[in-house]
PDB file of C-alpha atoms in Angstrom:
ATOM      1  CA  UNK A   1      11.889 -78.915  24.347  1.00 41.00           C
ATOM      2  CA  UNK A   2      15.711 -78.065  25.717  1.00 45.00           C
ATOM      3  CA  UNK A   3      16.930 -78.621  28.961  1.00 42.00           C
ATOM      4  CA  UNK A   4      18.973 -75.372  29.770  1.00 51.00           C
ATOM      5  CA  UNK A   5      20.943 -75.012  32.363  1.00 54.00           C
ATOM      6  CA  UNK A   6      20.749 -71.329  33.095  1.00 72.00           C
ATOM      7  CA  UNK A   7      18.044 -69.674  35.102  1.00 93.00           C
ATOM      8  CA  UNK A   8      17.097 -67.410  32.540  1.00 98.00           C
ATOM      9  CA  UNK A   9      15.317 -69.881  30.400  1.00 98.00           C
ATOM     10  CA  UNK A  10      11.565 -71.136  32.268  1.00 98.00           C
ATOM     11  CA  UNK A  11      10.053 -73.992  30.978  1.00 98.00           C
ATOM     12  CA  UNK A  12       5.952 -74.407  30.146  1.00 97.00           C
ATOM     13  CA  UNK A  13       5.821 -77.167  33.572  1.00 97.00           C
ATOM     14  CA  UNK A  14       7.804 -74.200  35.172  1.00 98.00           C
ATOM     15  CA  UNK A  15       5.258 -71.910  34.498  1.00 98.00           C
ATOM     16  CA  UNK A  16       1.949 -74.031  35.372  1.00 97.00           C
ATOM     17  CA  UNK A  17       3.526 -74.868  38.345  1.00 98.00           C
ATOM     18  CA  UNK A  18       3.210 -70.569  38.685  1.00 98.00           C
ATOM     19  CA  UNK A  19      -0.021 -70.270  37.667  1.00 98.00           C
ATOM     20  CA  UNK A  20      -2.143 -68.870  40.777  1.00 98.00           C
ATOM     21  CA  UNK A  21       0.942 -67.169  41.782  1.00 98.00           C
ATOM     22  CA  UNK A  22       1.257 -64.847  38.928  1.00 98.00           C
ATOM     23  CA  UNK A  23      -2.539 -63.848  38.823  1.00 98.00           C
ATOM     24  CA  UNK A  24      -2.156 -63.124  42.347  1.00 97.00           C
ATOM     25  CA  UNK A  25      -1.714 -59.129  43.167  1.00 97.00           C
ATOM     26  CA  UNK A  26       2.035 -59.787  44.453  1.00 96.00           C
ATOM     27  CA  UNK A  27       4.520 -58.392  42.714  1.00 97.00           C
ATOM     28  CA  UNK A  28       7.004 -61.428  43.650  1.00 98.00           C
ATOM     29  CA  UNK A  29       6.595 -62.378  40.168  1.00 98.00           C
ATOM     30  CA  UNK A  30       4.876 -60.897  37.228  1.00 99.00           C
ATOM     31  CA  UNK A  31       4.464 -62.158  33.768  1.00 99.00           C
ATOM     32  CA  UNK A  32       4.580 -60.000  30.678  1.00 99.00           C
ATOM     33  CA  UNK A  33       3.186 -61.083  26.689  1.00 99.00           C
ATOM     34  CA  UNK A  34       5.148 -59.136  23.745  1.00 98.00           C
ATOM     35  CA  UNK A  35       3.888 -59.864  20.489  1.00 97.00           C
ATOM     36  CA  UNK A  36       5.063 -59.087  17.269  1.00 94.00           C
ATOM     37  CA  UNK A  37       1.218 -57.484  16.454  1.00 93.00           C
ATOM     38  CA  UNK A  38       0.124 -56.946  19.633  1.00 94.00           C
ATOM     39  CA  UNK A  39      -2.948 -56.947  18.872  1.00 95.00           C
ATOM     40  CA  UNK A  40      -3.310 -61.156  20.025  1.00 96.00           C
ATOM     41  CA  UNK A  41      -3.003 -60.343  23.549  1.00 98.00           C
ATOM     42  CA  UNK A  42      -6.820 -59.892  23.102  1.00 97.00           C
ATOM     43  CA  UNK A  43      -7.875 -62.779  21.469  1.00 96.00           C
ATOM     44  CA  UNK A  44      -6.141 -64.824  24.455  1.00 98.00           C
ATOM     45  CA  UNK A  45      -3.042 -64.771  26.380  1.00 98.00           C
ATOM     46  CA  UNK A  46      -1.163 -66.788  29.501  1.00 99.00           C
ATOM     47  CA  UNK A  47      -3.451 -66.129  32.762  1.00 99.00           C
ATOM     48  CA  UNK A  48      -2.047 -63.418  34.481  1.00 98.00           C
ATOM     49  CA  UNK A  49      -0.215 -61.930  31.907  1.00 99.00           C
ATOM     50  CA  UNK A  50      -0.022 -58.759  30.346  1.00 98.00           C
ATOM     51  CA  UNK A  51       0.492 -56.401  27.655  1.00 98.00           C
ATOM     52  CA  UNK A  52       3.589 -54.813  26.625  1.00 98.00           C
ATOM     53  CA  UNK A  53       3.358 -52.888  23.004  1.00 97.00           C
ATOM     54  CA  UNK A  54       6.843 -52.474  21.867  1.00 95.00           C
ATOM     55  CA  UNK A  55       6.412 -49.972  19.634  1.00 91.00           C
ATOM     56  CA  UNK A  56       5.459 -47.420  22.741  1.00 94.00           C
ATOM     57  CA  UNK A  57       6.696 -49.657  25.488  1.00 95.00           C
ATOM     58  CA  UNK A  58       9.991 -50.540  24.551  1.00 95.00           C
ATOM     59  CA  UNK A  59      11.271 -48.482  22.309  1.00 94.00           C
ATOM     60  CA  UNK A  60      10.971 -44.055  22.655  1.00 93.00           C
ATOM     61  CA  UNK A  61       8.251 -43.062  19.689  1.00 88.00           C
ATOM     62  CA  UNK A  62      10.873 -40.046  18.597  1.00 92.00           C
ATOM     63  CA  UNK A  63      13.877 -41.223  18.897  1.00 92.00           C
ATOM     64  CA  UNK A  64      13.412 -44.763  18.197  1.00 91.00           C
ATOM     65  CA  UNK A  65      16.398 -45.039  20.933  1.00 95.00           C
ATOM     66  CA  UNK A  66      15.658 -47.260  23.778  1.00 96.00           C
ATOM     67  CA  UNK A  67      13.150 -45.684  26.249  1.00 96.00           C
ATOM     68  CA  UNK A  68      14.482 -42.873  28.685  1.00 96.00           C
ATOM     69  CA  UNK A  69      15.368 -44.258  32.390  1.00 97.00           C
ATOM     70  CA  UNK A  70      12.963 -42.330  33.831  1.00 97.00           C
ATOM     71  CA  UNK A  71      10.394 -43.860  31.218  1.00 97.00           C
ATOM     72  CA  UNK A  72      11.147 -47.262  31.604  1.00 97.00           C
ATOM     73  CA  UNK A  73      11.019 -47.190  35.422  1.00 98.00           C
ATOM     74  CA  UNK A  74       7.522 -45.686  34.604  1.00 97.00           C
ATOM     75  CA  UNK A  75       6.472 -48.728  33.015  1.00 95.00           C
ATOM     76  CA  UNK A  76       7.794 -51.233  35.234  1.00 97.00           C
ATOM     77  CA  UNK A  77       6.285 -49.660  37.742  1.00 98.00           C
ATOM     78  CA  UNK A  78       2.976 -49.636  35.855  1.00 97.00           C
ATOM     79  CA  UNK A  79       3.002 -53.362  35.672  1.00 97.00           C
ATOM     80  CA  UNK A  80       2.956 -54.131  39.571  1.00 98.00           C
ATOM     81  CA  UNK A  81       6.773 -54.229  38.934  1.00 98.00           C
ATOM     82  CA  UNK A  82       9.331 -53.628  41.301  1.00 98.00           C
ATOM     83  CA  UNK A  83      13.201 -54.252  40.937  1.00 97.00           C
ATOM     84  CA  UNK A  84      13.144 -57.701  42.839  1.00 97.00           C
ATOM     85  CA  UNK A  85      10.196 -58.914  41.045  1.00 98.00           C
ATOM     86  CA  UNK A  86      10.716 -62.237  39.060  1.00 98.00           C
ATOM     87  CA  UNK A  87       9.642 -61.094  35.851  1.00 99.00           C
ATOM     88  CA  UNK A  88       8.744 -63.851  33.004  1.00 99.00           C
ATOM     89  CA  UNK A  89       8.533 -63.059  29.528  1.00 99.00           C
ATOM     90  CA  UNK A  90       7.515 -64.840  25.641  1.00 99.00           C
ATOM     91  CA  UNK A  91       5.658 -63.584  22.700  1.00 98.00           C
ATOM     92  CA  UNK A  92       5.168 -64.807  19.674  1.00 97.00           C
ATOM     93  CA  UNK A  93       7.308 -65.686  16.411  1.00 94.00           C
ATOM     94  CA  UNK A  94       9.290 -67.715  19.218  1.00 95.00           C
ATOM     95  CA  UNK A  95      10.441 -64.789  21.725  1.00 97.00           C
ATOM     96  CA  UNK A  96      11.526 -62.096  18.647  1.00 92.00           C
ATOM     97  CA  UNK A  97      10.400 -59.427  20.826  1.00 96.00           C
ATOM     98  CA  UNK A  98       9.904 -61.299  24.128  1.00 98.00           C
ATOM     99  CA  UNK A  99      14.386 -61.608  23.716  1.00 98.00           C
ATOM    100  CA  UNK A 100      14.476 -57.741  23.053  1.00 98.00           C
ATOM    101  CA  UNK A 101      11.972 -56.827  26.227  1.00 98.00           C
ATOM    102  CA  UNK A 102      14.560 -59.386  28.241  1.00 99.00           C
ATOM    103  CA  UNK A 103      17.630 -57.292  26.552  1.00 98.00           C
ATOM    104  CA  UNK A 104      15.802 -53.830  27.874  1.00 98.00           C
ATOM    105  CA  UNK A 105      15.087 -55.537  31.120  1.00 98.00           C
ATOM    106  CA  UNK A 106      18.963 -56.582  30.944  1.00 98.00           C
ATOM    107  CA  UNK A 107      20.179 -53.311  30.070  1.00 98.00           C
ATOM    108  CA  UNK A 108      18.678 -51.001  32.786  1.00 98.00           C
ATOM    109  CA  UNK A 109      19.611 -53.730  35.992  1.00 97.00           C
ATOM    110  CA  UNK A 110      16.818 -55.486  36.609  1.00 98.00           C
ATOM    111  CA  UNK A 111      18.436 -58.771  38.421  1.00 95.00           C
ATOM    112  CA  UNK A 112      15.505 -61.475  37.922  1.00 98.00           C
ATOM    113  CA  UNK A 113      14.086 -61.571  34.177  1.00 98.00           C
ATOM    114  CA  UNK A 114      13.268 -65.256  32.521  1.00 99.00           C
ATOM    115  CA  UNK A 115      12.412 -66.212  29.417  1.00 99.00           C
ATOM    116  CA  UNK A 116       9.711 -68.735  28.825  1.00 99.00           C
ATOM    117  CA  UNK A 117      10.914 -70.863  26.375  1.00 98.00           C
ATOM    118  CA  UNK A 118       8.881 -71.666  22.945  1.00 98.00           C
ATOM    119  CA  UNK A 119       6.863 -68.468  23.616  1.00 98.00           C
ATOM    120  CA  UNK A 120       3.207 -68.220  23.031  1.00 98.00           C
ATOM    121  CA  UNK A 121       3.153 -70.426  19.890  1.00 96.00           C
ATOM    122  CA  UNK A 122       4.548 -73.531  21.994  1.00 97.00           C
ATOM    123  CA  UNK A 123       2.496 -72.890  24.957  1.00 98.00           C
ATOM    124  CA  UNK A 124      -0.458 -72.772  23.309  1.00 94.00           C
ATOM    125  CA  UNK A 125       0.395 -75.970  20.733  1.00 94.00           C
ATOM    126  CA  UNK A 126       0.519 -78.035  24.518  1.00 94.00           C
ATOM    127  CA  UNK A 127      -2.799 -77.311  25.625  1.00 92.00           C
ATOM    128  CA  UNK A 128      -2.017 -75.394  27.986  1.00 96.00           C
ATOM    129  CA  UNK A 129      -4.353 -72.725  30.020  1.00 97.00           C
ATOM    130  CA  UNK A 130      -5.346 -69.177  27.682  1.00 98.00           C
ATOM    131  CA  UNK A 131      -7.631 -66.523  28.994  1.00 98.00           C
ATOM    132  CA  UNK A 132      -9.003 -63.162  27.173  1.00 98.00           C
ATOM    133  CA  UNK A 133      -9.362 -61.476  31.099  1.00 98.00           C
ATOM    134  CA  UNK A 134      -6.673 -58.736  31.633  1.00 98.00           C
ATOM    135  CA  UNK A 135      -4.859 -58.545  35.077  1.00 97.00           C
ATOM    136  CA  UNK A 136      -4.929 -55.522  37.259  1.00 97.00           C
ATOM    137  CA  UNK A 137      -2.435 -55.155  39.357  1.00 98.00           C
ATOM    138  CA  UNK A 138      -1.618 -52.248  42.342  1.00 98.00           C
ATOM    139  CA  UNK A 139       1.206 -49.874  41.113  1.00 98.00           C
ATOM    140  CA  UNK A 140       4.680 -50.377  42.493  1.00 98.00           C
ATOM    141  CA  UNK A 141       7.551 -48.277  42.844  1.00 97.00           C
ATOM    142  CA  UNK A 142      10.625 -49.162  40.361  1.00 98.00           C
ATOM    143  CA  UNK A 143      13.897 -47.581  40.773  1.00 98.00           C
ATOM    144  CA  UNK A 144      16.913 -48.478  38.342  1.00 97.00           C
ATOM    145  CA  UNK A 145      19.541 -48.969  40.353  1.00 92.00           C
ATOM    146  CA  UNK A 146      22.778 -49.787  38.480  1.00 90.00           C
ATOM    147  CA  UNK A 147      22.253 -50.294  34.635  1.00 93.00           C
ATOM    148  CA  UNK A 148      24.427 -52.327  32.096  1.00 95.00           C
ATOM    149  CA  UNK A 149      25.270 -50.112  29.340  1.00 94.00           C
ATOM    150  CA  UNK A 150      28.306 -52.818  27.953  1.00 97.00           C
ATOM    151  CA  UNK A 151      25.467 -54.684  26.490  1.00 98.00           C
ATOM    152  CA  UNK A 152      25.058 -52.266  23.870  1.00 99.00           C
ATOM    153  CA  UNK A 153      27.096 -51.652  20.948  1.00 99.00           C
ATOM    154  CA  UNK A 154      26.355 -48.195  19.100  1.00 98.00           C
ATOM    155  CA  UNK A 155      27.314 -47.282  15.405  1.00 98.00           C
ATOM    156  CA  UNK A 156      31.093 -45.848  16.633  1.00 98.00           C
ATOM    157  CA  UNK A 157      31.787 -49.379  18.572  1.00 98.00           C
ATOM    158  CA  UNK A 158      30.701 -51.169  14.789  1.00 98.00           C
ATOM    159  CA  UNK A 159      32.984 -49.015  13.338  1.00 97.00           C
ATOM    160  CA  UNK A 160      35.969 -49.680  15.604  1.00 97.00           C
ATOM    161  CA  UNK A 161      35.103 -53.461  15.545  1.00 97.00           C
ATOM    162  CA  UNK A 162      35.736 -53.589  11.511  1.00 96.00           C
ATOM    163  CA  UNK A 163      39.023 -52.940  12.504  1.00 92.00           C
ATOM    164  CA  UNK A 164      39.526 -55.479  15.649  1.00 93.00           C
ATOM    165  CA  UNK A 165      38.846 -58.708  16.046  1.00 85.00           C
ATOM    166  CA  UNK A 166      35.294 -58.371  17.255  1.00 95.00           C
ATOM    167  CA  UNK A 167      33.053 -60.659  15.395  1.00 97.00           C
ATOM    168  CA  UNK A 168      30.258 -59.134  14.280  1.00 98.00           C
ATOM    169  CA  UNK A 169      27.052 -61.284  13.805  1.00 99.00           C
ATOM    170  CA  UNK A 170      24.733 -60.678  11.372  1.00 99.00           C
ATOM    171  CA  UNK A 171      21.339 -62.689  12.218  1.00 98.00           C
ATOM    172  CA  UNK A 172      19.416 -61.691   9.321  1.00 98.00           C
ATOM    173  CA  UNK A 173      17.596 -63.649   6.441  1.00 97.00           C
ATOM    174  CA  UNK A 174      20.922 -64.393   3.528  1.00 97.00           C
ATOM    175  CA  UNK A 175      18.507 -63.112   1.478  1.00 96.00           C
ATOM    176  CA  UNK A 176      19.080 -59.404   3.643  1.00 96.00           C
ATOM    177  CA  UNK A 177      22.359 -59.841   4.130  1.00 98.00           C
ATOM    178  CA  UNK A 178      23.280 -60.245   0.804  1.00 97.00           C
ATOM    179  CA  UNK A 179      21.395 -56.794   0.126  1.00 96.00           C
ATOM    180  CA  UNK A 180      18.996 -58.792  -2.160  1.00 96.00           C
ATOM    181  CA  UNK A 181      16.469 -57.450   0.071  1.00 94.00           C
ATOM    182  CA  UNK A 182      15.626 -54.563   2.500  1.00 93.00           C
ATOM    183  CA  UNK A 183      14.408 -55.997   4.987  1.00 90.00           C
ATOM    184  CA  UNK A 184      11.691 -58.742   5.060  1.00 87.00           C
ATOM    185  CA  UNK A 185       7.904 -58.551   3.583  1.00 85.00           C
ATOM    186  CA  UNK A 186       5.980 -56.222   5.568  1.00 81.00           C
ATOM    187  CA  UNK A 187       9.214 -54.676   7.555  1.00 77.00           C
ATOM    188  CA  UNK A 188      11.107 -51.906   6.116  1.00 72.00           C
ATOM    189  CA  UNK A 189      11.256 -48.928   8.018  1.00 73.00           C
ATOM    190  CA  UNK A 190      12.733 -46.760   5.338  1.00 79.00           C
ATOM    191  CA  UNK A 191      16.391 -48.416   4.944  1.00 90.00           C
ATOM    192  CA  UNK A 192      17.907 -46.895   1.653  1.00 92.00           C
ATOM    193  CA  UNK A 193      20.564 -49.168   1.147  1.00 95.00           C
ATOM    194  CA  UNK A 194      21.407 -53.642   1.703  1.00 96.00           C
ATOM    195  CA  UNK A 195      24.361 -55.526   1.993  1.00 97.00           C
ATOM    196  CA  UNK A 196      25.777 -56.199   5.051  1.00 98.00           C
ATOM    197  CA  UNK A 197      28.907 -54.806   7.252  1.00 98.00           C
ATOM    198  CA  UNK A 198      31.913 -55.589   6.371  1.00 97.00           C
ATOM    199  CA  UNK A 199      33.628 -58.620   8.025  1.00 96.00           C
ATOM    200  CA  UNK A 200      30.158 -59.999   9.284  1.00 97.00           C
ATOM    201  CA  UNK A 201      28.803 -63.922   9.785  1.00 97.00           C
ATOM    202  CA  UNK A 202      25.258 -64.322   8.456  1.00 98.00           C
ATOM    203  CA  UNK A 203      24.473 -66.830  11.264  1.00 98.00           C
ATOM    204  CA  UNK A 204      20.506 -66.112  11.062  1.00 98.00           C
ATOM    205  CA  UNK A 205      18.350 -66.016  14.460  1.00 97.00           C
ATOM    206  CA  UNK A 206      16.116 -68.733  13.678  1.00 96.00           C
ATOM    207  CA  UNK A 207      19.183 -71.368  13.389  1.00 98.00           C
ATOM    208  CA  UNK A 208      18.826 -71.076  17.844  1.00 98.00           C
ATOM    209  CA  UNK A 209      15.656 -72.464  17.764  1.00 98.00           C
ATOM    210  CA  UNK A 210      13.963 -76.030  17.340  1.00 97.00           C
ATOM    211  CA  UNK A 211      11.187 -76.152  14.863  1.00 95.00           C
ATOM    212  CA  UNK A 212       9.272 -75.691  17.790  1.00 96.00           C
ATOM    213  CA  UNK A 213      10.249 -72.559  18.795  1.00 96.00           C
ATOM    214  CA  UNK A 214      12.513 -73.598  21.745  1.00 98.00           C
ATOM    215  CA  UNK A 215      16.105 -73.665  22.140  1.00 98.00           C
ATOM    216  CA  UNK A 216      18.101 -76.146  20.716  1.00 98.00           C
ATOM    217  CA  UNK A 217      20.700 -77.997  22.661  1.00 98.00           C
ATOM    218  CA  UNK A 218      23.440 -75.701  24.646  1.00 98.00           C
ATOM    219  CA  UNK A 219      26.068 -78.133  23.008  1.00 98.00           C
ATOM    220  CA  UNK A 220      24.740 -77.939  19.324  1.00 98.00           C
ATOM    221  CA  UNK A 221      24.338 -73.892  19.606  1.00 98.00           C
ATOM    222  CA  UNK A 222      27.722 -74.049  21.193  1.00 98.00           C
ATOM    223  CA  UNK A 223      29.029 -76.394  17.862  1.00 98.00           C
ATOM    224  CA  UNK A 224      27.392 -73.853  15.763  1.00 98.00           C
ATOM    225  CA  UNK A 225      29.466 -70.863  16.567  1.00 98.00           C
ATOM    226  CA  UNK A 226      32.334 -72.123  16.620  1.00 97.00           C
ATOM    227  CA  UNK A 227      32.148 -73.678  13.437  1.00 97.00           C
ATOM    228  CA  UNK A 228      31.593 -69.759  12.398  1.00 96.00           C
ATOM    229  CA  UNK A 229      34.940 -69.047  14.574  1.00 96.00           C
ATOM    230  CA  UNK A 230      32.971 -67.647  17.590  1.00 97.00           C
ATOM    231  CA  UNK A 231      34.076 -69.212  20.843  1.00 96.00           C
ATOM    232  CA  UNK A 232      33.769 -68.320  24.533  1.00 97.00           C
ATOM    233  CA  UNK A 233      36.587 -66.115  24.509  1.00 96.00           C
ATOM    234  CA  UNK A 234      35.451 -64.232  21.319  1.00 96.00           C
ATOM    235  CA  UNK A 235      34.187 -60.200  21.354  1.00 98.00           C
ATOM    236  CA  UNK A 236      31.114 -60.289  19.134  1.00 99.00           C
ATOM    237  CA  UNK A 237      28.468 -57.404  18.541  1.00 99.00           C
ATOM    238  CA  UNK A 238      25.580 -58.882  16.736  1.00 99.00           C
ATOM    239  CA  UNK A 239      23.047 -57.152  15.078  1.00 99.00           C
ATOM    240  CA  UNK A 240      19.499 -57.538  12.644  1.00 98.00           C
ATOM    241  CA  UNK A 241      17.166 -54.838  10.628  1.00 95.00           C
ATOM    242  CA  UNK A 242      15.970 -53.265  14.534  1.00 94.00           C
ATOM    243  CA  UNK A 243      17.896 -55.011  17.002  1.00 96.00           C
ATOM    244  CA  UNK A 244      15.223 -57.298  17.785  1.00 95.00           C
ATOM    245  CA  UNK A 245      15.773 -60.544  16.172  1.00 97.00           C
ATOM    246  CA  UNK A 246      19.684 -59.928  17.153  1.00 98.00           C
ATOM    247  CA  UNK A 247      18.478 -59.579  21.314  1.00 98.00           C
ATOM    248  CA  UNK A 248      17.486 -63.222  20.615  1.00 98.00           C
ATOM    249  CA  UNK A 249      21.090 -64.282  19.340  1.00 99.00           C
ATOM    250  CA  UNK A 250      22.288 -61.937  22.163  1.00 99.00           C
ATOM    251  CA  UNK A 251      20.213 -63.829  24.583  1.00 99.00           C
ATOM    252  CA  UNK A 252      21.742 -67.638  23.620  1.00 99.00           C
ATOM    253  CA  UNK A 253      25.260 -66.158  23.805  1.00 99.00           C
ATOM    254  CA  UNK A 254      25.451 -64.153  26.580  1.00 98.00           C
ATOM    255  CA  UNK A 255      22.867 -65.524  28.837  1.00 98.00           C
ATOM    256  CA  UNK A 256      22.456 -69.346  27.614  1.00 98.00           C
ATOM    257  CA  UNK A 257      25.913 -70.072  26.324  1.00 98.00           C
ATOM    258  CA  UNK A 258      27.446 -67.828  29.007  1.00 97.00           C
ATOM    259  CA  UNK A 259      29.881 -66.145  26.617  1.00 98.00           C
ATOM    260  CA  UNK A 260      30.936 -62.805  28.479  1.00 96.00           C
ATOM    261  CA  UNK A 261      31.668 -60.213  25.363  1.00 98.00           C
ATOM    262  CA  UNK A 262      28.231 -59.839  24.109  1.00 99.00           C
ATOM    263  CA  UNK A 263      26.681 -56.492  22.725  1.00 99.00           C
ATOM    264  CA  UNK A 264      23.756 -56.056  20.713  1.00 99.00           C
ATOM    265  CA  UNK A 265      23.893 -53.396  17.786  1.00 99.00           C
ATOM    266  CA  UNK A 266      20.508 -51.338  18.931  1.00 97.00           C
ATOM    267  CA  UNK A 267      20.565 -49.353  15.557  1.00 97.00           C
ATOM    268  CA  UNK A 268      21.267 -52.180  13.650  1.00 98.00           C
ATOM    269  CA  UNK A 269      20.744 -52.236   9.716  1.00 97.00           C
ATOM    270  CA  UNK A 270      17.958 -48.925   9.954  1.00 95.00           C
ATOM    271  CA  UNK A 271      20.741 -47.127  11.252  1.00 97.00           C
ATOM    272  CA  UNK A 272      23.791 -48.471   9.187  1.00 98.00           C
ATOM    273  CA  UNK A 273      22.278 -48.574   5.924  1.00 96.00           C
ATOM    274  CA  UNK A 274      21.074 -45.223   6.040  1.00 96.00           C
ATOM    275  CA  UNK A 275      24.236 -43.844   7.532  1.00 96.00           C
ATOM    276  CA  UNK A 276      26.225 -41.890   4.606  1.00 95.00           C
ATOM    277  CA  UNK A 277      29.418 -43.372   3.876  1.00 95.00           C
ATOM    278  CA  UNK A 278      29.368 -46.598   6.443  1.00 97.00           C
ATOM    279  CA  UNK A 279      30.979 -49.350   4.883  1.00 97.00           C
ATOM    280  CA  UNK A 280      28.960 -52.128   3.282  1.00 98.00           C
ATOM    281  CA  UNK A 281      29.232 -54.844   1.258  1.00 97.00           C
ATOM    282  CA  UNK A 282      27.110 -56.859  -0.757  1.00 96.00           C
ATOM    283  CA  UNK A 283      27.314 -61.061  -1.620  1.00 92.00           C
ATOM    284  CA  UNK A 284      27.950 -63.954   0.171  1.00 84.00           C
ATOM    285  CA  UNK A 285      30.742 -64.197   2.774  1.00 72.00           C
ATOM    286  CA  UNK A 286      33.459 -66.801   2.781  1.00 54.00           C
ATOM    287  CA  UNK A 287      32.724 -69.553   5.019  1.00 53.00           C
ATOM    288  CA  UNK A 288      34.547 -69.558   8.046  1.00 53.00           C
ATOM    289  CA  UNK A 289      37.808 -72.514   7.991  1.00 44.00           C
ATOM    290  CA  UNK A 290      38.202 -74.412  11.108  1.00 48.00           C
ATOM    291  CA  UNK A 291      41.596 -75.388  11.613  1.00 45.00           C
TER     292      UNK A 291
END
């Protein structure tokens, strides 16, 4: 397991020590599970965890944009979360959608949100406690105080980035990046064109984690990005297919490594690949040569 210097990442041991606390009807700490397959929660989950369905809770089902501020407030309040609550998030697939939820919480300015290192699978492999009991918590009043809209990039920002020194990081698989496939098997949202945004570097999302799903050591992560010409002073935009895998890379760059100018392109390839006139490249980009 990685030892992180940031409070944004918590270990299994950290959460085990607080399991009694997270199961109480006390809004000081809340635990959320966000899975690719939301039905995993019904099979078993960490005691005290509430289920988040990314399809209905983390996006507007009509616009496919982030939920409105009012919807976000209702969502959090319904889970018994207050603005001063510590919120710990975890999920399957090495925290794909858990990181997406973390990004959304940060976008709407929630002050204390954490990601469980290794996620659901690592927790289960360590024989940590699991249950099928669904917790019930008293609803709270939640009001967004100050959001952080500057962690999001939209299509005009990306168009501008192509002409500037902004580092575009495509975190999809090499096959998606080269335009050989439109999406991973079973995940096609109707994209019309394959390829990548001109100038984007392909650094797949899974390169930031060990086989356990825990984050790699910070010095290793920093070296990996520097080999691609991305250092702490870089202006970075991450993207994937629908913004969930790129949220994990955003988390590593912004929260773990502390890079300040990192944005997640929320529309990602589903928007870009379907936009008439949006420039696209195919094939493999030449490697960055370091001096």
